[in-house]
């Protein structure tokens, strides 16, 4: 199963976005595992599931860590970006899902 990982400060604030993304993915018939983790746990997550992770999105609150995490994800050839702040703030799961999928295309 392919995975999309969202990273935030403590791995909890993105849970509502994840729920919305999962709903949209199911409606579209996409077989994806979408979940949130603390940004500090990304290295371990990549070590454990790098073959399954297709994209990593950072919550806007940790956008200052983009360059650092890009160096890390580049080692696994996995794209990373910061979640669009408006989509994040409005819990627009479709837009965030599309953002992740567009990283892969």
mmCIF file of N, CA and C in Angstrom:
data_model
loop_
_atom_site.group_PDB
_atom_site.id
_atom_site.type_symbol
_atom_site.label_atom_id
_atom_site.label_comp_id
_atom_site.label_asym_id
_atom_site.label_seq_id
_atom_site.Cartn_x
_atom_site.Cartn_y
_atom_site.Cartn_z
ATOM 1 N N UNK A 1 0.841 -1.183 0.000
ATOM 2 C CA UNK A 1 0.000 0.000 0.000
ATOM 3 C C UNK A 1 0.882 1.241 0.000
ATOM 4 N N UNK A 2 0.513 2.205 -0.798
ATOM 5 C CA UNK A 2 1.241 3.473 -0.869
ATOM 6 C C UNK A 2 0.817 4.379 0.282
ATOM 7 N N UNK A 3 1.774 5.158 0.760
ATOM 8 C CA UNK A 3 1.541 6.010 1.932
ATOM 9 C C UNK A 3 1.811 7.476 1.629
ATOM 10 N N UNK A 4 1.005 8.331 2.244
ATOM 11 C CA UNK A 4 1.251 9.770 2.272
ATOM 12 C C UNK A 4 1.391 10.137 3.743
ATOM 13 N N UNK A 5 2.515 10.764 4.070
ATOM 14 C CA UNK A 5 2.805 11.109 5.455
ATOM 15 C C UNK A 5 2.725 12.614 5.637
ATOM 16 N N UNK A 6 1.950 13.032 6.625
ATOM 17 C CA UNK A 6 1.883 14.436 7.005
ATOM 18 C C UNK A 6 2.643 14.601 8.311
ATOM 19 N N UNK A 7 3.478 15.610 8.370
ATOM 20 C CA UNK A 7 4.295 15.860 9.558
ATOM 21 C C UNK A 7 3.926 17.209 10.150
ATOM 22 N N UNK A 8 3.781 17.239 11.457
ATOM 23 C CA UNK A 8 3.505 18.496 12.140
ATOM 24 C C UNK A 8 4.299 18.542 13.436
ATOM 25 N N UNK A 9 4.016 19.510 14.251
ATOM 26 C CA UNK A 9 4.787 19.700 15.479
ATOM 27 C C UNK A 9 4.750 18.486 16.394
ATOM 28 N N UNK A 10 3.564 17.976 16.653
ATOM 29 C CA UNK A 10 3.450 16.854 17.580
ATOM 30 C C UNK A 10 2.744 15.654 16.963
ATOM 31 N N UNK A 11 2.396 15.734 15.691
ATOM 32 C CA UNK A 11 1.721 14.622 15.038
ATOM 33 C C UNK A 11 0.231 14.570 15.303
ATOM 34 N N UNK A 12 -0.316 15.604 15.936
ATOM 35 C CA UNK A 12 -1.733 15.562 16.292
ATOM 36 C C UNK A 12 -2.565 16.609 15.550
ATOM 37 N N UNK A 13 -2.006 17.767 15.276
ATOM 38 C CA UNK A 13 -2.814 18.848 14.703
ATOM 39 C C UNK A 13 -3.257 18.569 13.276
ATOM 40 N N UNK A 14 -2.636 17.646 12.601
ATOM 41 C CA UNK A 14 -3.037 17.331 11.234
ATOM 42 C C UNK A 14 -4.072 16.210 11.155
ATOM 43 N N UNK A 15 -4.489 15.678 12.279
ATOM 44 C CA UNK A 15 -5.403 14.532 12.255
ATOM 45 C C UNK A 15 -6.729 14.837 11.554
ATOM 46 N N UNK A 16 -7.224 16.051 11.692
ATOM 47 C CA UNK A 16 -8.471 16.408 11.006
ATOM 48 C C UNK A 16 -8.273 16.475 9.495
ATOM 49 N N UNK A 17 -7.124 16.989 9.071
ATOM 50 C CA UNK A 17 -6.811 17.039 7.647
ATOM 51 C C UNK A 17 -6.694 15.609 7.102
ATOM 52 N N UNK A 18 -6.033 14.750 7.855
ATOM 53 C CA UNK A 18 -5.887 13.350 7.454
ATOM 54 C C UNK A 18 -7.257 12.706 7.260
ATOM 55 N N UNK A 19 -8.165 12.910 8.185
ATOM 56 C CA UNK A 19 -9.514 12.338 8.086
ATOM 57 C C UNK A 19 -10.211 12.793 6.811
ATOM 58 N N UNK A 20 -10.093 14.064 6.500
ATOM 59 C CA UNK A 20 -10.715 14.599 5.270
ATOM 60 C C UNK A 20 -10.054 14.007 4.027
ATOM 61 N N UNK A 21 -8.717 13.883 4.068
ATOM 62 C CA UNK A 21 -7.992 13.313 2.932
ATOM 63 C C UNK A 21 -8.380 11.854 2.709
ATOM 64 N N UNK A 22 -8.495 11.092 3.789
ATOM 65 C CA UNK A 22 -8.876 9.679 3.682
ATOM 66 C C UNK A 22 -10.255 9.535 3.039
ATOM 67 N N UNK A 23 -11.174 10.402 3.413
ATOM 68 C CA UNK A 23 -12.526 10.356 2.864
ATOM 69 C C UNK A 23 -12.500 10.607 1.359
ATOM 70 N N UNK A 24 -11.752 11.625 0.943
ATOM 71 C CA UNK A 24 -11.666 11.951 -0.482
ATOM 72 C C UNK A 24 -10.971 10.823 -1.243
ATOM 73 N N UNK A 25 -9.900 10.289 -0.682
ATOM 74 C CA UNK A 25 -9.181 9.189 -1.336
ATOM 75 C C UNK A 25 -10.106 7.985 -1.531
ATOM 76 N N UNK A 26 -10.910 7.668 -0.520
ATOM 77 C CA UNK A 26 -11.851 6.551 -0.620
ATOM 78 C C UNK A 26 -12.893 6.821 -1.704
ATOM 79 N N UNK A 27 -13.400 8.054 -1.747
ATOM 80 C CA UNK A 27 -14.386 8.419 -2.770
ATOM 81 C C UNK A 27 -13.807 8.277 -4.174
ATOM 82 N N UNK A 28 -12.513 8.535 -4.295
ATOM 83 C CA UNK A 28 -11.835 8.438 -5.601
ATOM 84 C C UNK A 28 -11.343 7.021 -5.902
ATOM 85 N N UNK A 29 -11.533 6.108 -4.971
ATOM 86 C CA UNK A 29 -11.094 4.741 -5.169
ATOM 87 C C UNK A 29 -9.586 4.562 -5.078
ATOM 88 N N UNK A 30 -8.919 5.436 -4.351
ATOM 89 C CA UNK A 30 -7.468 5.369 -4.199
ATOM 90 C C UNK A 30 -7.116 4.535 -2.981
ATOM 91 N N UNK A 31 -6.216 3.608 -3.164
ATOM 92 C CA UNK A 31 -5.772 2.737 -2.073
ATOM 93 C C UNK A 31 -4.526 3.363 -1.439
ATOM 94 N N UNK A 32 -4.740 4.269 -0.498
ATOM 95 C CA UNK A 32 -3.656 4.998 0.147
ATOM 96 C C UNK A 32 -3.774 4.913 1.658
ATOM 97 N N UNK A 33 -2.641 4.852 2.313
ATOM 98 C CA UNK A 33 -2.603 4.995 3.762
ATOM 99 C C UNK A 33 -2.107 6.412 4.016
ATOM 100 N N UNK A 34 -2.932 7.213 4.663
ATOM 101 C CA UNK A 34 -2.613 8.613 4.933
ATOM 102 C C UNK A 34 -2.607 8.785 6.441
ATOM 103 N N UNK A 35 -1.531 9.345 6.971
ATOM 104 C CA UNK A 35 -1.439 9.495 8.419
ATOM 105 C C UNK A 35 -0.489 10.620 8.787
ATOM 106 N N UNK A 36 -0.605 11.038 10.047
ATOM 107 C CA UNK A 36 0.210 12.131 10.564
ATOM 108 C C UNK A 36 1.183 11.612 11.614
ATOM 109 N N UNK A 37 2.370 12.206 11.602
ATOM 110 C CA UNK A 37 3.384 11.898 12.608
ATOM 111 C C UNK A 37 4.034 13.209 13.051
ATOM 112 N N UNK A 38 4.744 13.143 14.147
ATOM 113 C CA UNK A 38 5.534 14.291 14.565
ATOM 114 C C UNK A 38 6.699 14.448 13.598
ATOM 115 N N UNK A 39 7.031 15.663 13.270
ATOM 116 C CA UNK A 39 8.120 15.929 12.324
ATOM 117 C C UNK A 39 9.420 15.268 12.775
ATOM 118 N N UNK A 40 9.644 15.206 14.061
ATOM 119 C CA UNK A 40 10.869 14.615 14.600
ATOM 120 C C UNK A 40 10.959 13.109 14.312
ATOM 121 N N UNK A 41 9.846 12.484 13.997
ATOM 122 C CA UNK A 41 9.813 11.043 13.756
ATOM 123 C C UNK A 41 9.974 10.680 12.279
ATOM 124 N N UNK A 42 10.170 11.681 11.420
ATOM 125 C CA UNK A 42 10.201 11.415 9.982
ATOM 126 C C UNK A 42 11.343 10.481 9.593
ATOM 127 N N UNK A 43 12.517 10.679 10.134
ATOM 128 C CA UNK A 43 13.658 9.826 9.772
ATOM 129 C C UNK A 43 13.326 8.350 10.030
ATOM 130 N N UNK A 44 12.787 8.041 11.197
ATOM 131 C CA UNK A 44 12.434 6.657 11.524
ATOM 132 C C UNK A 44 11.352 6.125 10.584
ATOM 133 N N UNK A 45 10.393 6.979 10.251
ATOM 134 C CA UNK A 45 9.307 6.566 9.355
ATOM 135 C C UNK A 45 9.859 6.241 7.970
ATOM 136 N N UNK A 46 10.778 7.056 7.496
ATOM 137 C CA UNK A 46 11.389 6.803 6.194
ATOM 138 C C UNK A 46 12.216 5.523 6.220
ATOM 139 N N UNK A 47 12.940 5.308 7.291
ATOM 140 C CA UNK A 47 13.726 4.078 7.418
ATOM 141 C C UNK A 47 12.834 2.843 7.397
ATOM 142 N N UNK A 48 11.661 2.948 8.008
ATOM 143 C CA UNK A 48 10.751 1.805 8.119
ATOM 144 C C UNK A 48 9.910 1.567 6.868
ATOM 145 N N UNK A 49 9.508 2.645 6.176
ATOM 146 C CA UNK A 49 8.514 2.515 5.113
ATOM 147 C C UNK A 49 8.882 3.242 3.820
ATOM 148 N N UNK A 50 10.154 3.488 3.583
ATOM 149 C CA UNK A 50 10.546 4.298 2.423
ATOM 150 C C UNK A 50 10.042 3.729 1.099
ATOM 151 N N UNK A 51 9.938 2.422 0.979
ATOM 152 C CA UNK A 51 9.465 1.828 -0.262
ATOM 153 C C UNK A 51 7.985 2.038 -0.513
ATOM 154 N N UNK A 52 7.254 2.432 0.501
ATOM 155 C CA UNK A 52 5.808 2.620 0.381
ATOM 156 C C UNK A 52 5.398 4.091 0.361
ATOM 157 N N UNK A 53 6.221 4.967 0.926
ATOM 158 C CA UNK A 53 5.871 6.392 1.036
ATOM 159 C C UNK A 53 6.052 7.053 -0.321
ATOM 160 N N UNK A 54 4.989 7.689 -0.804
ATOM 161 C CA UNK A 54 5.061 8.371 -2.100
ATOM 162 C C UNK A 54 5.227 9.872 -1.949
ATOM 163 N N UNK A 55 4.836 10.431 -0.798
ATOM 164 C CA UNK A 55 4.960 11.874 -0.584
ATOM 165 C C UNK A 55 4.929 12.184 0.904
ATOM 166 N N UNK A 56 5.637 13.263 1.244
ATOM 167 C CA UNK A 56 5.643 13.782 2.612
ATOM 168 C C UNK A 56 5.198 15.236 2.547
ATOM 169 N N UNK A 57 4.253 15.593 3.383
ATOM 170 C CA UNK A 57 3.799 16.977 3.486
ATOM 171 C C UNK A 57 4.030 17.471 4.904
ATOM 172 N N UNK A 58 4.589 18.666 5.003
ATOM 173 C CA UNK A 58 4.823 19.287 6.301
ATOM 174 C C UNK A 58 3.693 20.253 6.617
ATOM 175 N N UNK A 59 3.241 20.244 7.852
ATOM 176 C CA UNK A 59 2.254 21.216 8.289
ATOM 177 C C UNK A 59 2.851 22.616 8.223
ATOM 178 N N UNK A 60 2.023 23.620 7.991
ATOM 179 C CA UNK A 60 2.535 24.988 7.901
ATOM 180 C C UNK A 60 3.332 25.431 9.130
ATOM 181 N N UNK A 61 3.010 24.880 10.288
ATOM 182 C CA UNK A 61 3.704 25.271 11.511
ATOM 183 C C UNK A 61 5.157 24.799 11.559
ATOM 184 N N UNK A 62 5.531 23.856 10.697
ATOM 185 C CA UNK A 62 6.927 23.390 10.638
ATOM 186 C C UNK A 62 7.552 23.672 9.268
ATOM 187 N N UNK A 63 7.012 24.638 8.561
ATOM 188 C CA UNK A 63 7.530 24.962 7.223
ATOM 189 C C UNK A 63 8.994 25.367 7.253
ATOM 190 N N UNK A 64 9.467 25.902 8.378
ATOM 191 C CA UNK A 64 10.864 26.300 8.508
ATOM 192 C C UNK A 64 11.810 25.092 8.464
ATOM 193 N N UNK A 65 11.261 23.887 8.549
ATOM 194 C CA UNK A 65 12.071 22.657 8.508
ATOM 195 C C UNK A 65 12.093 22.031 7.106
ATOM 196 N N UNK A 66 11.559 22.735 6.116
ATOM 197 C CA UNK A 66 11.469 22.166 4.769
ATOM 198 C C UNK A 66 12.849 21.798 4.212
ATOM 199 N N UNK A 67 13.801 22.696 4.243
ATOM 200 C CA UNK A 67 15.125 22.419 3.668
ATOM 201 C C UNK A 67 15.782 21.225 4.350
ATOM 202 N N UNK A 68 15.692 21.176 5.657
ATOM 203 C CA UNK A 68 16.261 20.067 6.424
ATOM 204 C C UNK A 68 15.619 18.737 6.037
ATOM 205 N N UNK A 69 14.298 18.738 5.930
ATOM 206 C CA UNK A 69 13.587 17.506 5.588
ATOM 207 C C UNK A 69 13.736 17.135 4.119
ATOM 208 N N UNK A 70 13.938 18.119 3.261
ATOM 209 C CA UNK A 70 14.177 17.832 1.850
ATOM 210 C C UNK A 70 15.490 17.066 1.690
ATOM 211 N N UNK A 71 16.517 17.440 2.427
ATOM 212 C CA UNK A 71 17.783 16.700 2.381
ATOM 213 C C UNK A 71 17.552 15.241 2.788
ATOM 214 N N UNK A 72 16.717 15.048 3.783
ATOM 215 C CA UNK A 72 16.414 13.705 4.274
ATOM 216 C C UNK A 72 15.602 12.908 3.252
ATOM 217 N N UNK A 73 14.518 13.480 2.755
ATOM 218 C CA UNK A 73 13.653 12.748 1.825
ATOM 219 C C UNK A 73 14.330 12.521 0.475
ATOM 220 N N UNK A 74 15.237 13.423 0.087
ATOM 221 C CA UNK A 74 15.972 13.233 -1.168
ATOM 222 C C UNK A 74 16.786 11.941 -1.140
ATOM 223 N N UNK A 75 17.241 11.542 0.026
ATOM 224 C CA UNK A 75 18.004 10.289 0.154
ATOM 225 C C UNK A 75 17.160 9.079 -0.246
ATOM 226 N N UNK A 76 15.848 9.234 -0.143
ATOM 227 C CA UNK A 76 14.921 8.146 -0.459
ATOM 228 C C UNK A 76 14.161 8.408 -1.762
ATOM 229 N N UNK A 77 14.479 9.515 -2.424
ATOM 230 C CA UNK A 77 13.784 9.932 -3.650
ATOM 231 C C UNK A 77 12.282 10.087 -3.416
ATOM 232 N N UNK A 78 11.934 10.691 -2.279
ATOM 233 C CA UNK A 78 10.536 10.940 -1.927
ATOM 234 C C UNK A 78 10.322 12.451 -1.905
ATOM 235 N N UNK A 79 9.320 12.949 -2.629
ATOM 236 C CA UNK A 79 9.086 14.392 -2.644
ATOM 237 C C UNK A 79 8.492 14.888 -1.322
ATOM 238 N N UNK A 80 8.822 16.128 -0.989
ATOM 239 C CA UNK A 80 8.317 16.763 0.233
ATOM 240 C C UNK A 80 7.925 18.194 -0.100
ATOM 241 N N UNK A 81 6.902 18.677 0.574
ATOM 242 C CA UNK A 81 6.465 20.060 0.402
ATOM 243 C C UNK A 81 5.737 20.490 1.668
ATOM 244 N N UNK A 82 5.465 21.779 1.761
ATOM 245 C CA UNK A 82 4.681 22.325 2.871
ATOM 246 C C UNK A 82 3.226 22.378 2.428
ATOM 247 N N UNK A 83 2.338 21.924 3.279
ATOM 248 C CA UNK A 83 0.905 21.963 2.973
ATOM 249 C C UNK A 83 0.472 23.407 2.768
ATOM 250 N N UNK A 84 -0.300 23.624 1.735
ATOM 251 C CA UNK A 84 -0.850 24.948 1.478
ATOM 252 C C UNK A 84 -1.565 25.434 2.740
ATOM 253 N N UNK A 85 -1.155 26.592 3.291
ATOM 254 C CA UNK A 85 -1.727 27.053 4.562
ATOM 255 C C UNK A 85 -3.238 27.270 4.530
ATOM 256 N N UNK A 86 -3.767 27.734 3.405
ATOM 257 C CA UNK A 86 -5.210 27.956 3.315
ATOM 258 C C UNK A 86 -5.945 26.616 3.311
ATOM 259 N N UNK A 87 -5.445 25.664 2.536
ATOM 260 C CA UNK A 87 -6.068 24.334 2.509
ATOM 261 C C UNK A 87 -5.996 23.688 3.884
ATOM 262 N N UNK A 88 -4.876 23.854 4.547
ATOM 263 C CA UNK A 88 -4.702 23.297 5.893
ATOM 264 C C UNK A 88 -5.682 23.943 6.870
ATOM 265 N N UNK A 89 -5.740 25.252 6.850
ATOM 266 C CA UNK A 89 -6.601 25.987 7.785
ATOM 267 C C UNK A 89 -8.079 25.750 7.575
ATOM 268 N N UNK A 90 -8.472 25.460 6.344
ATOM 269 C CA UNK A 90 -9.889 25.224 6.043
ATOM 270 C C UNK A 90 -10.221 23.734 5.995
ATOM 271 N N UNK A 91 -9.232 22.898 6.339
ATOM 272 C CA UNK A 91 -9.411 21.439 6.339
ATOM 273 C C UNK A 91 -9.881 20.927 4.982
ATOM 274 N N UNK A 92 -9.292 21.478 3.918
ATOM 275 C CA UNK A 92 -9.667 21.096 2.564
ATOM 276 C C UNK A 92 -8.879 19.837 2.170
ATOM 277 N N UNK A 93 -9.427 18.703 2.543
ATOM 278 C CA UNK A 93 -8.763 17.431 2.296
ATOM 279 C C UNK A 93 -8.507 17.160 0.829
ATOM 280 N N UNK A 94 -9.428 17.564 -0.028
ATOM 281 C CA UNK A 94 -9.254 17.340 -1.463
ATOM 282 C C UNK A 94 -8.047 18.102 -1.983
ATOM 283 N N UNK A 95 -7.915 19.341 -1.580
ATOM 284 C CA UNK A 95 -6.801 20.160 -2.056
ATOM 285 C C UNK A 95 -5.462 19.637 -1.530
ATOM 286 N N UNK A 96 -5.424 19.207 -0.279
ATOM 287 C CA UNK A 96 -4.181 18.683 0.288
ATOM 288 C C UNK A 96 -3.831 17.347 -0.365
ATOM 289 N N UNK A 97 -4.828 16.512 -0.602
ATOM 290 C CA UNK A 97 -4.587 15.247 -1.292
ATOM 291 C C UNK A 97 -4.048 15.500 -2.695
ATOM 292 N N UNK A 98 -4.666 16.430 -3.411
ATOM 293 C CA UNK A 98 -4.194 16.764 -4.752
ATOM 294 C C UNK A 98 -2.771 17.303 -4.714
ATOM 295 N N UNK A 99 -2.453 18.086 -3.709
ATOM 296 C CA UNK A 99 -1.102 18.608 -3.573
ATOM 297 C C UNK A 99 -0.095 17.448 -3.435
ATOM 298 N N UNK A 100 -0.425 16.481 -2.610
ATOM 299 C CA UNK A 100 0.459 15.328 -2.412
ATOM 300 C C UNK A 100 0.588 14.529 -3.712
ATOM 301 N N UNK A 101 -0.534 14.264 -4.368
ATOM 302 C CA UNK A 101 -0.509 13.474 -5.601
ATOM 303 C C UNK A 101 0.240 14.194 -6.719
ATOM 304 N N UNK A 102 0.145 15.500 -6.770
ATOM 305 C CA UNK A 102 0.857 16.281 -7.784
ATOM 306 C C UNK A 102 2.362 16.233 -7.591
ATOM 307 N N UNK A 103 2.808 15.994 -6.366
ATOM 308 C CA UNK A 103 4.243 15.850 -6.120
ATOM 309 C C UNK A 103 4.793 14.595 -6.775
ATOM 310 N N UNK A 104 3.934 13.603 -6.932
ATOM 311 C CA UNK A 104 4.347 12.308 -7.441
ATOM 312 C C UNK A 104 4.321 12.276 -8.978
ATOM 313 N N UNK A 105 3.518 13.100 -9.563
ATOM 314 C CA UNK A 105 3.340 13.084 -11.037
ATOM 315 C C UNK A 105 4.504 13.702 -11.752
#
